[in-house]
CSV table of C-alpha atoms and ligand atoms in Angstrom, one decimal:
chain,number,residue,atom,x,y,z
A,217,MET,CA,0.0,0.0,-0.1
A,218,SER,CA,1.5,3.5,-1.1
A,219,THR,CA,1.5,6.3,1.3
A,220,LEU,CA,0.8,9.8,0.2
A,221,LYS,CA,2.6,12.2,2.2
A,222,PHE,CA,1.6,15.9,1.6
A,223,ALA,CA,1.3,19.1,3.4
A,224,VAL,CA,-1.9,20.9,3.6
A,225,LEU,CA,-2.1,24.6,3.6
A,226,PRO,CA,-5.6,25.7,3.4
A,227,GLY,CA,-5.0,29.5,3.9
A,228,ASP,CA,-7.9,32.0,4.5
A,229,TYR,CA,-11.4,32.7,4.0
A,230,ILE,CA,-12.9,30.0,1.6
A,231,GLY,CA,-9.6,28.4,1.4
A,232,PRO,CA,-10.2,26.1,4.4
A,233,GLU,CA,-13.8,25.4,3.2
A,234,VAL,CA,-13.0,24.1,-0.2
A,235,MET,CA,-9.9,22.3,1.4
A,236,THR,CA,-11.9,20.2,3.7
A,237,GLU,CA,-14.1,19.0,0.8
A,238,ALA,CA,-10.8,18.2,-1.5
A,239,LEU,CA,-9.7,16.1,1.7
A,240,ARG,CA,-12.8,14.3,1.7
A,241,VAL,CA,-12.7,13.3,-1.8
A,242,LEU,CA,-9.0,12.3,-1.5
A,243,ALA,CA,-10.1,10.0,1.7
A,244,HIS,CA,-12.8,8.5,-0.5
A,245,VAL,CA,-10.4,7.7,-3.4
A,246,ALA,CA,-7.6,6.4,-1.0
A,247,ALA,CA,-9.9,3.9,0.5
A,248,LYS,CA,-11.1,2.8,-2.9
A,249,GLU,CA,-7.5,2.6,-4.3
A,250,ASN,CA,-5.7,1.1,-1.2
A,251,LEU,CA,-3.7,4.2,-0.6
A,252,THR,CA,-2.7,5.6,2.6
A,253,LEU,CA,-3.2,9.3,3.1
A,254,SER,CA,-0.6,11.1,5.6
A,255,TYR,CA,-0.9,14.9,5.9
A,256,GLN,CA,-0.5,17.6,8.3
A,257,VAL,CA,-2.2,20.8,8.0
A,258,ALA,CA,-0.5,24.4,8.7
A,259,ASP,CA,-1.1,27.9,8.6
A,260,VAL,CA,-0.3,30.0,5.4
A,261,GLY,CA,-1.0,33.5,4.3
A,262,GLY,CA,-3.2,35.4,6.4
A,263,ALA,CA,-3.4,32.8,8.9
A,264,GLY,CA,0.1,32.8,9.2
A,265,ILE,CA,0.3,36.3,9.7
A,266,ASP,CA,-2.3,36.2,12.5
A,267,ASN,CA,-0.9,33.4,14.2
A,268,HIS,CA,2.7,33.5,13.8
A,269,GLY,CA,3.7,36.8,12.5
A,270,LYS,CA,4.4,36.1,8.8
A,271,ALA,CA,2.6,34.7,5.7
A,272,LEU,CA,5.0,31.7,5.6
A,273,PRO,CA,6.0,30.6,9.2
A,274,ASP,CA,9.1,28.7,9.6
A,275,SER,CA,7.2,25.8,11.0
A,276,THR,CA,5.0,25.6,7.8
A,277,LEU,CA,8.0,25.6,5.6
A,278,ALA,CA,9.4,22.9,7.9
A,279,LEU,CA,6.5,20.8,7.4
A,280,ALA,CA,6.4,21.3,4.0
A,281,ARG,CA,10.1,20.1,3.5
A,282,GLU,CA,8.8,16.8,5.0
A,283,ALA,CA,6.4,16.2,2.6
A,284,ASP,CA,6.3,15.0,-1.1
A,285,ALA,CA,3.7,17.6,-2.0
A,286,ILE,CA,1.9,20.7,-0.9
A,287,LEU,CA,-1.9,21.0,-1.4
A,288,PHE,CA,-2.4,24.8,-0.9
A,289,GLY,CA,-5.8,26.4,-0.6
A,290,SER,CA,-5.9,30.4,-1.2
A,291,VAL,CA,-4.4,33.2,0.8
A,292,GLY,CA,-5.1,36.9,1.3
A,293,GLY,CA,-8.2,39.2,1.6
A,294,PRO,CA,-9.3,42.7,2.9
A,295,LYS,CA,-7.9,41.8,6.6
A,296,TRP,CA,-4.3,42.1,5.4
A,297,GLU,CA,-4.4,44.5,2.6
A,298,LYS,CA,-3.2,47.6,4.3
A,299,LEU,CA,0.2,45.6,5.0
A,300,PRO,CA,3.3,46.9,2.7
A,301,PRO,CA,3.2,44.8,-0.8
A,302,LYS,CA,6.0,42.7,0.4
A,303,GLU,CA,4.2,41.2,3.7
A,304,GLN,CA,1.0,40.7,1.7
A,305,PRO,CA,-0.3,37.0,2.2
A,306,GLU,CA,-0.4,36.1,-1.6
A,307,ARG,CA,3.2,37.5,-2.4
A,308,ALA,CA,4.8,36.8,1.1
A,309,ALA,CA,3.5,33.0,0.9
A,310,LEU,CA,3.9,32.1,-2.6
A,311,LEU,CA,7.0,33.8,-3.8
A,312,PRO,CA,9.2,32.2,-1.0
A,313,LEU,CA,7.4,28.9,-1.6
A,314,ARG,CA,8.4,28.7,-5.4
A,315,LYS,CA,12.0,29.9,-4.3
A,316,ALA,CA,12.5,27.4,-1.6
A,317,PHE,CA,11.1,24.3,-3.7
A,318,ASN,CA,12.6,25.6,-7.1
A,319,LEU,CA,9.0,25.2,-8.2
A,320,PHE,CA,10.0,26.5,-12.0
A,321,ALA,CA,6.9,25.2,-13.7
A,322,ASN,CA,3.6,26.3,-13.6
A,323,ILE,CA,0.8,24.5,-15.3
A,324,ARG,CA,-2.4,25.9,-15.5
A,325,PRO,CA,-5.1,24.2,-17.6
A,326,GLY,CA,-7.8,26.3,-19.3
A,327,LEU,CA,-10.7,24.1,-19.3
A,328,LEU,CA,-14.2,25.0,-19.9
A,329,TYR,CA,-16.9,22.2,-20.4
A,330,LYS,CA,-19.2,22.7,-23.1
A,331,ASP,CA,-22.2,22.9,-20.8
A,332,LEU,CA,-20.6,25.9,-19.0
A,333,LEU,CA,-20.4,28.0,-22.1
A,334,ASP,CA,-22.3,30.8,-20.4
A,335,ALA,CA,-19.5,31.2,-17.7
A,336,SER,CA,-17.2,32.6,-20.5
A,337,PRO,CA,-17.3,36.2,-21.3
A,338,LEU,CA,-16.5,34.9,-25.1
A,339,LYS,CA,-19.6,34.7,-27.5
A,340,SER,CA,-20.4,30.8,-27.7
A,341,GLU,CA,-20.1,30.9,-31.5
A,342,ARG,CA,-16.3,31.5,-30.7
A,343,ILE,CA,-15.9,28.4,-28.6
A,344,PRO,CA,-18.8,25.9,-29.4
A,345,ASN,CA,-17.3,23.0,-27.9
A,346,GLY,CA,-15.7,25.0,-24.7
A,347,ILE,CA,-12.1,25.6,-24.3
A,348,ASP,CA,-9.3,23.1,-23.6
A,349,ILE,CA,-5.9,24.6,-23.7
A,350,VAL,CA,-3.0,24.7,-21.1
A,351,CYS,CA,-0.7,27.5,-20.1
A,352,ILE,CA,2.9,26.6,-19.0
A,353,ARG,CA,4.6,29.3,-17.2
A,354,GLU,CA,8.1,29.7,-16.0
A,355,LEU,CA,7.7,30.5,-12.4
A,356,THR,CA,11.3,31.2,-10.5
A,357,GLY,CA,13.1,33.3,-13.0
A,358,GLY,CA,12.5,36.6,-15.1
A,359,ILE,CA,11.6,39.7,-13.9
A,360,TYR,CA,9.9,38.4,-10.8
A,361,PHE,CA,13.3,37.3,-9.1
A,362,GLY,CA,16.0,39.2,-11.2
A,363,GLN,CA,18.7,41.2,-9.5
A,364,PRO,CA,19.1,44.1,-8.9
A,365,LYS,CA,15.5,44.8,-7.6
A,366,THR,CA,15.9,48.0,-5.8
A,367,THR,CA,14.1,51.5,-5.4
A,368,THR,CA,16.8,54.3,-5.0
A,369,THR,CA,16.6,58.1,-4.5
A,370,LEU,CA,18.5,59.9,-6.9
A,371,GLU,CA,20.7,63.2,-6.5
A,372,ASN,CA,17.9,65.5,-7.4
A,373,GLY,CA,15.6,63.8,-5.0
A,374,GLU,CA,13.2,61.8,-7.2
A,375,GLN,CA,12.8,58.1,-6.6
A,376,GLN,CA,13.9,55.5,-9.4
A,377,ALA,CA,12.9,51.8,-9.1
A,378,VAL,CA,14.6,48.8,-11.0
A,379,ASP,CA,13.5,45.3,-11.5
A,380,THR,CA,15.5,42.9,-13.8
A,381,MET,CA,14.6,40.6,-16.4
A,382,VAL,CA,17.1,37.9,-16.8
A,383,TYR,CA,17.1,34.2,-18.1
A,384,LYS,CA,19.7,31.7,-18.9
A,385,THR,CA,19.8,28.9,-21.3
A,386,SER,CA,19.3,26.3,-18.8
A,387,GLU,CA,16.1,27.7,-17.3
A,388,ILE,CA,14.7,28.1,-20.5
A,389,GLU,CA,15.5,24.5,-21.3
A,390,ARG,CA,14.1,23.0,-18.4
A,391,ILE,CA,10.8,24.7,-18.8
A,392,ALA,CA,10.7,24.0,-22.6
A,393,GLU,CA,10.8,20.2,-21.8
A,394,VAL,CA,7.6,20.7,-19.5
A,395,ALA,CA,5.8,22.2,-22.4
A,396,ALA,CA,7.0,19.4,-24.6
A,397,VAL,CA,6.0,16.9,-22.3
A,398,THR,CA,2.6,18.5,-21.8
A,399,ALA,CA,2.2,18.9,-25.7
A,400,LYS,CA,2.7,15.1,-26.3
A,401,ALA,CA,0.1,14.3,-23.9
A,402,ARG,CA,-2.3,16.3,-25.6
A,403,GLY,CA,-2.4,17.8,-29.0
A,404,ASN,CA,1.4,17.9,-29.8
A,405,ARG,CA,1.6,21.7,-30.4
A,406,VAL,CA,3.6,24.4,-28.5
A,407,CYS,CA,3.1,28.1,-28.9
A,408,SER,CA,5.9,29.8,-27.4
A,409,VAL,CA,5.0,33.4,-26.5
A,410,ASP,CA,7.9,35.9,-26.1
A,411,LYS,CA,8.5,39.7,-26.9
A,412,ALA,CA,11.7,39.0,-29.3
A,413,ASN,CA,10.9,42.3,-31.1
A,414,VAL,CA,12.0,44.3,-28.0
A,415,LEU,CA,13.4,42.3,-25.0
A,416,GLU,CA,17.1,40.7,-25.2
A,417,THR,CA,15.7,37.9,-22.8
A,418,SER,CA,13.0,37.2,-25.4
A,419,VAL,CA,15.5,37.0,-28.3
A,420,LEU,CA,17.6,34.3,-26.2
A,421,TRP,CA,14.2,32.6,-25.1
A,422,ARG,CA,13.2,32.1,-28.8
A,423,LYS,CA,16.7,30.9,-29.9
A,424,VAL,CA,17.0,28.5,-27.0
A,425,VAL,CA,13.4,27.2,-27.6
A,426,VAL,CA,14.0,26.8,-31.6
A,427,ASP,CA,17.3,24.8,-30.8
A,428,TYR,CA,16.1,22.7,-28.1
A,429,PHE,CA,12.7,21.5,-29.8
A,430,ALA,CA,14.9,20.9,-33.1
A,431,LYS,CA,17.1,18.7,-31.0
A,432,ASN,CA,14.9,17.0,-28.5
A,433,HIS,CA,11.4,17.2,-30.1
A,434,PRO,CA,11.3,17.7,-33.7
A,435,ASP,CA,8.0,15.9,-34.1
A,436,ILE,CA,6.2,18.8,-31.6
A,437,ALA,CA,4.5,21.7,-33.8
A,438,LEU,CA,6.0,24.7,-32.5
A,439,SER,CA,5.0,28.1,-33.1
A,440,HIS,CA,6.1,31.5,-31.7
A,441,MET,CA,3.8,34.4,-31.2
A,442,TYR,CA,4.6,38.0,-29.4
A,443,VAL,CA,2.7,38.3,-26.1
A,444,ASP,CA,0.8,41.4,-27.4
A,445,ASN,CA,-0.4,39.3,-30.1
A,446,ALA,CA,-1.2,36.2,-27.9
A,447,ALA,CA,-3.3,38.1,-25.4
A,448,MET,CA,-5.6,39.3,-28.3
A,449,GLN,CA,-5.7,35.6,-29.8
A,450,LEU,CA,-6.7,34.2,-26.6
A,451,ALA,CA,-9.4,36.5,-26.5
A,452,ARG,CA,-10.4,35.9,-30.2
A,453,ASP,CA,-9.9,32.2,-30.6
A,454,PRO,CA,-8.6,30.6,-27.6
A,455,ASN,CA,-8.7,27.0,-29.0
A,456,GLN,CA,-6.2,27.6,-31.8
A,457,PHE,CA,-3.6,27.0,-29.0
A,458,ASP,CA,-3.0,23.8,-27.4
A,459,VAL,CA,0.0,24.3,-25.0
A,460,LEU,CA,0.8,28.1,-24.5
A,461,PHE,CA,4.3,28.3,-23.2
A,462,THR,CA,5.8,31.6,-21.8
A,463,GLU,CA,8.2,33.2,-19.3
A,464,ASN,CA,7.0,34.3,-15.6
A,465,MET,CA,5.4,37.7,-16.0
A,466,PHE,CA,3.7,37.1,-19.5
A,467,GLY,CA,2.5,33.8,-17.9
A,468,ASP,CA,1.1,35.6,-14.9
A,469,ILE,CA,-0.8,38.0,-17.2
A,470,LEU,CA,-1.9,35.3,-20.0
A,471,SER,CA,-2.9,32.8,-17.4
A,472,ASP,CA,-5.3,35.2,-15.6
A,473,GLU,CA,-6.5,36.1,-19.1
A,474,MET,CA,-7.0,32.5,-19.8
A,475,ALA,CA,-8.7,32.0,-16.6
A,476,VAL,CA,-11.3,34.5,-17.0
A,477,ILE,CA,-12.3,33.4,-20.7
A,478,CYS,CA,-12.6,30.0,-19.2
A,479,GLY,CA,-15.4,31.3,-16.8
A,480,SER,CA,-15.4,30.5,-13.3
A,481,LEU,CA,-12.2,30.7,-11.1
A,482,GLY,CA,-14.1,28.1,-9.2
A,483,MET,CA,-13.3,25.6,-11.8
A,484,LEU,CA,-9.4,26.2,-12.5
A,485,SER,CA,-6.7,24.0,-10.7
A,486,SER,CA,-3.0,24.7,-11.2
A,487,ALA,CA,0.2,23.0,-10.6
A,488,SER,CA,3.6,24.3,-9.7
A,489,LEU,CA,6.5,21.6,-10.0
A,490,GLY,CA,9.9,21.6,-8.9
A,491,THR,CA,13.4,20.8,-10.1
A,492,GLY,CA,13.9,18.7,-7.1
A,493,LYS,CA,12.5,15.1,-6.8
A,494,ASN,CA,10.2,13.8,-3.7
A,495,SER,CA,10.8,10.7,-2.0
A,496,LEU,CA,8.9,8.9,-4.6
A,497,GLU,CA,11.4,10.1,-7.2
A,498,LEU,CA,8.6,12.1,-8.6
A,499,PRO,CA,8.6,16.2,-8.9
A,500,PHE,CA,7.9,18.1,-5.7
A,501,GLY,CA,4.9,20.3,-6.4
A,502,LEU,CA,2.5,22.9,-5.0
A,503,TYR,CA,-1.1,22.5,-6.1
A,504,GLU,CA,-3.5,25.2,-5.8
A,505,PRO,CA,-6.7,26.5,-7.2
A,506,ALA,CA,-6.6,29.5,-9.4
A,507,GLY,CA,-9.4,31.5,-7.8
A,508,GLY,CA,-8.8,33.5,-4.6
A,509,THR,CA,-10.3,33.6,-1.3
A,510,ALA,CA,-13.7,34.9,-2.1
A,511,PRO,CA,-14.0,37.0,1.2
A,512,ASP,CA,-17.7,38.0,0.0
A,513,ILE,CA,-18.9,34.5,0.1
A,514,ALA,CA,-16.8,33.0,3.0
A,515,GLY,CA,-18.3,31.1,5.8
A,516,LYS,CA,-21.4,30.5,4.0
A,517,GLY,CA,-20.7,27.1,2.6
A,518,ILE,CA,-21.4,28.0,-0.9
A,519,ALA,CA,-18.0,28.3,-2.4
A,520,ASN,CA,-17.2,26.1,-5.6
A,521,PRO,CA,-14.8,23.3,-4.2
A,522,CYS,CA,-14.1,21.9,-7.9
A,523,ALA,CA,-10.7,24.0,-8.3
A,524,GLN,CA,-9.4,22.4,-5.1
A,525,ILE,CA,-10.5,19.1,-6.0
A,526,LEU,CA,-9.0,19.3,-9.4
A,527,SER,CA,-5.8,20.6,-7.7
A,528,ALA,CA,-5.8,17.4,-5.6
A,529,ALA,CA,-6.0,15.5,-8.7
A,530,MET,CA,-3.0,17.0,-10.1
A,531,MET,CA,-1.1,16.5,-7.1
A,532,LEU,CA,-2.1,12.7,-7.6
A,533,ARG,CA,-0.9,13.0,-11.3
A,534,TYR,CA,2.4,14.8,-11.0
A,535,SER,CA,3.8,14.1,-7.4
A,536,PHE,CA,2.5,10.5,-6.7
A,537,GLY,CA,2.3,9.1,-10.3
A,538,LEU,CA,-1.3,8.1,-10.0
A,539,ASP,CA,-2.3,9.2,-13.4
A,540,ALA,CA,-5.4,6.8,-13.7
A,541,VAL,CA,-6.7,7.8,-10.3
A,542,ALA,CA,-6.6,11.4,-10.9
A,543,ALA,CA,-8.3,11.0,-14.4
A,544,LYS,CA,-11.0,9.4,-12.3
A,545,ILE,CA,-11.5,12.4,-10.2
A,546,GLU,CA,-11.5,14.7,-13.2
A,547,ALA,CA,-14.2,12.7,-14.8
A,548,ALA,CA,-16.1,12.6,-11.6
A,549,VAL,CA,-15.9,16.5,-11.5
A,550,ARG,CA,-16.9,16.8,-15.0
A,551,LYS,CA,-20.0,14.6,-14.7
A,552,ALA,CA,-21.3,16.1,-11.5
A,553,VAL,CA,-21.1,19.5,-13.2
A,554,THR,CA,-22.5,18.6,-16.6
A,555,GLU,CA,-24.5,15.4,-17.1
A,556,ASP,CA,-25.5,15.5,-13.2
A,557,GLY,CA,-26.1,19.4,-13.4
A,558,PHE,CA,-24.8,20.1,-9.8
A,559,ARG,CA,-24.2,23.8,-9.8
A,560,THR,CA,-22.5,26.2,-7.2
A,561,GLY,CA,-23.6,30.0,-7.4
A,562,ASP,CA,-20.7,30.9,-9.6
A,563,ILE,CA,-21.5,28.4,-12.6
A,564,ALA,CA,-25.3,28.4,-11.9
A,565,PHE,CA,-26.7,30.6,-14.7
A,566,GLY,CA,-30.2,30.4,-13.4
A,567,LYS,CA,-29.9,26.6,-12.5
A,568,PRO,CA,-30.8,25.7,-9.1
A,569,THR,CA,-27.6,25.7,-6.9
A,570,VAL,CA,-25.9,23.6,-4.3
A,571,GLY,CA,-23.6,24.5,-1.6
A,572,THR,CA,-19.8,23.3,-1.2
A,573,LYS,CA,-20.4,20.1,0.6
A,574,ALA,CA,-23.2,19.0,-1.9
A,575,MET,CA,-21.0,19.5,-4.9
A,576,ALA,CA,-18.2,17.3,-3.0
A,577,ASP,CA,-20.8,14.6,-2.3
A,578,ALA,CA,-22.0,14.5,-5.9
A,579,ILE,CA,-18.4,14.3,-7.1
A,580,ILE,CA,-17.7,11.5,-4.5
A,581,ALA,CA,-21.0,9.7,-5.5
A,582,ASN,CA,-19.5,9.5,-9.0
A,583,LEU,CA,-16.2,8.0,-8.1
A,584,GLY,CA,-18.4,5.0,-6.9
B,178,IPM,C1,-0.2,34.2,-9.4
B,178,IPM,C2,-0.4,35.3,-8.4
B,178,IPM,C3,1.1,35.6,-8.1
B,178,IPM,C4,2.0,35.9,-9.2
B,178,IPM,C5,1.2,36.8,-6.9
B,178,IPM,C6,0.2,36.7,-5.8
B,178,IPM,C7,2.7,36.7,-6.4
B,178,IPM,O1,-0.6,36.4,-9.1
B,178,IPM,O2,0.1,33.0,-8.7
B,178,IPM,O3,-0.5,34.3,-10.6
B,178,IPM,O4,2.1,37.2,-9.6
B,178,IPM,O5,2.8,34.9,-9.5
B,179,MN,MN1,-1.4,35.9,-11.1
């Protein structure tokens, strides 16, 4: 019997509510598949600030280091909005976790079921069969982490701030490999997004990507697009993409655009994979829903748990090598929302709604 060892960091507002349901789904699946769940729960984000003085408490980081993966909820909210940007829950929890575990590969599926077309701001004619694309974002390099990153006062008294966008070949190659592997499991097409008409880092990015695919993945259809055009194309015809692949800041922006065209944030999961391997010789990863903490609906038991449950499925796939089990959970979520017609408020569009727990019950029922 294999043991799945992971850290559970529920976070704030709806974070713990949807996490409870994801853990219930995991427990159900574990019993059926003869797996043992071994997890510990720790504070992160606002809960970290309130209970330990910082968004990523040392004890939480230590707990995560003992695990093979992190199942993450959502962090932040109005309570901590007045803090300086560097101390705010989102930034002060996620960026150090990405650095600590070298989580260089961010995988965000952009999936919209045909039955949920109303959720998308795009006209249905543009996406008659829904949306099914993936964004692969480099997550530990580029302008987010490049040095120098400073604010100084000039001689004339005005202030000047600098961020540095920097990439080296090895950083580009390792994320190119993730894009390639992802594409091979899908439509075999990768569109690499850059700004090679302006930025040095993008000129290098494109050259490295071209060389890497030519040498290692000549069978994949590789294309290139400038980021401004990619933003337009996503809004015009998202399904022209299979795997969108880009650097850190472009990926931050494009993946959010992708999320909004896919409708409810309550349906979108993500994985951030590390360079290191866990005790199972699989990548350590952090798995989190794309939506935020939704303070306005927290405590009411109405949040959509699907994104958290789908994030747990991604954890099974990438950090525990349980692809078939992950696929079962994904199918159970899809059936609950489409065929069975269970809808939380965010995806109801006039249909009767269920709460967080009832949605998870429907998913568990589909798991048999
Ligand atoms: C994301 C978030 C983070 C980012 C913030 C909270 C630091 O927007 O995960 O996309 O910019 O990467
Ligand atoms: Mn973002």
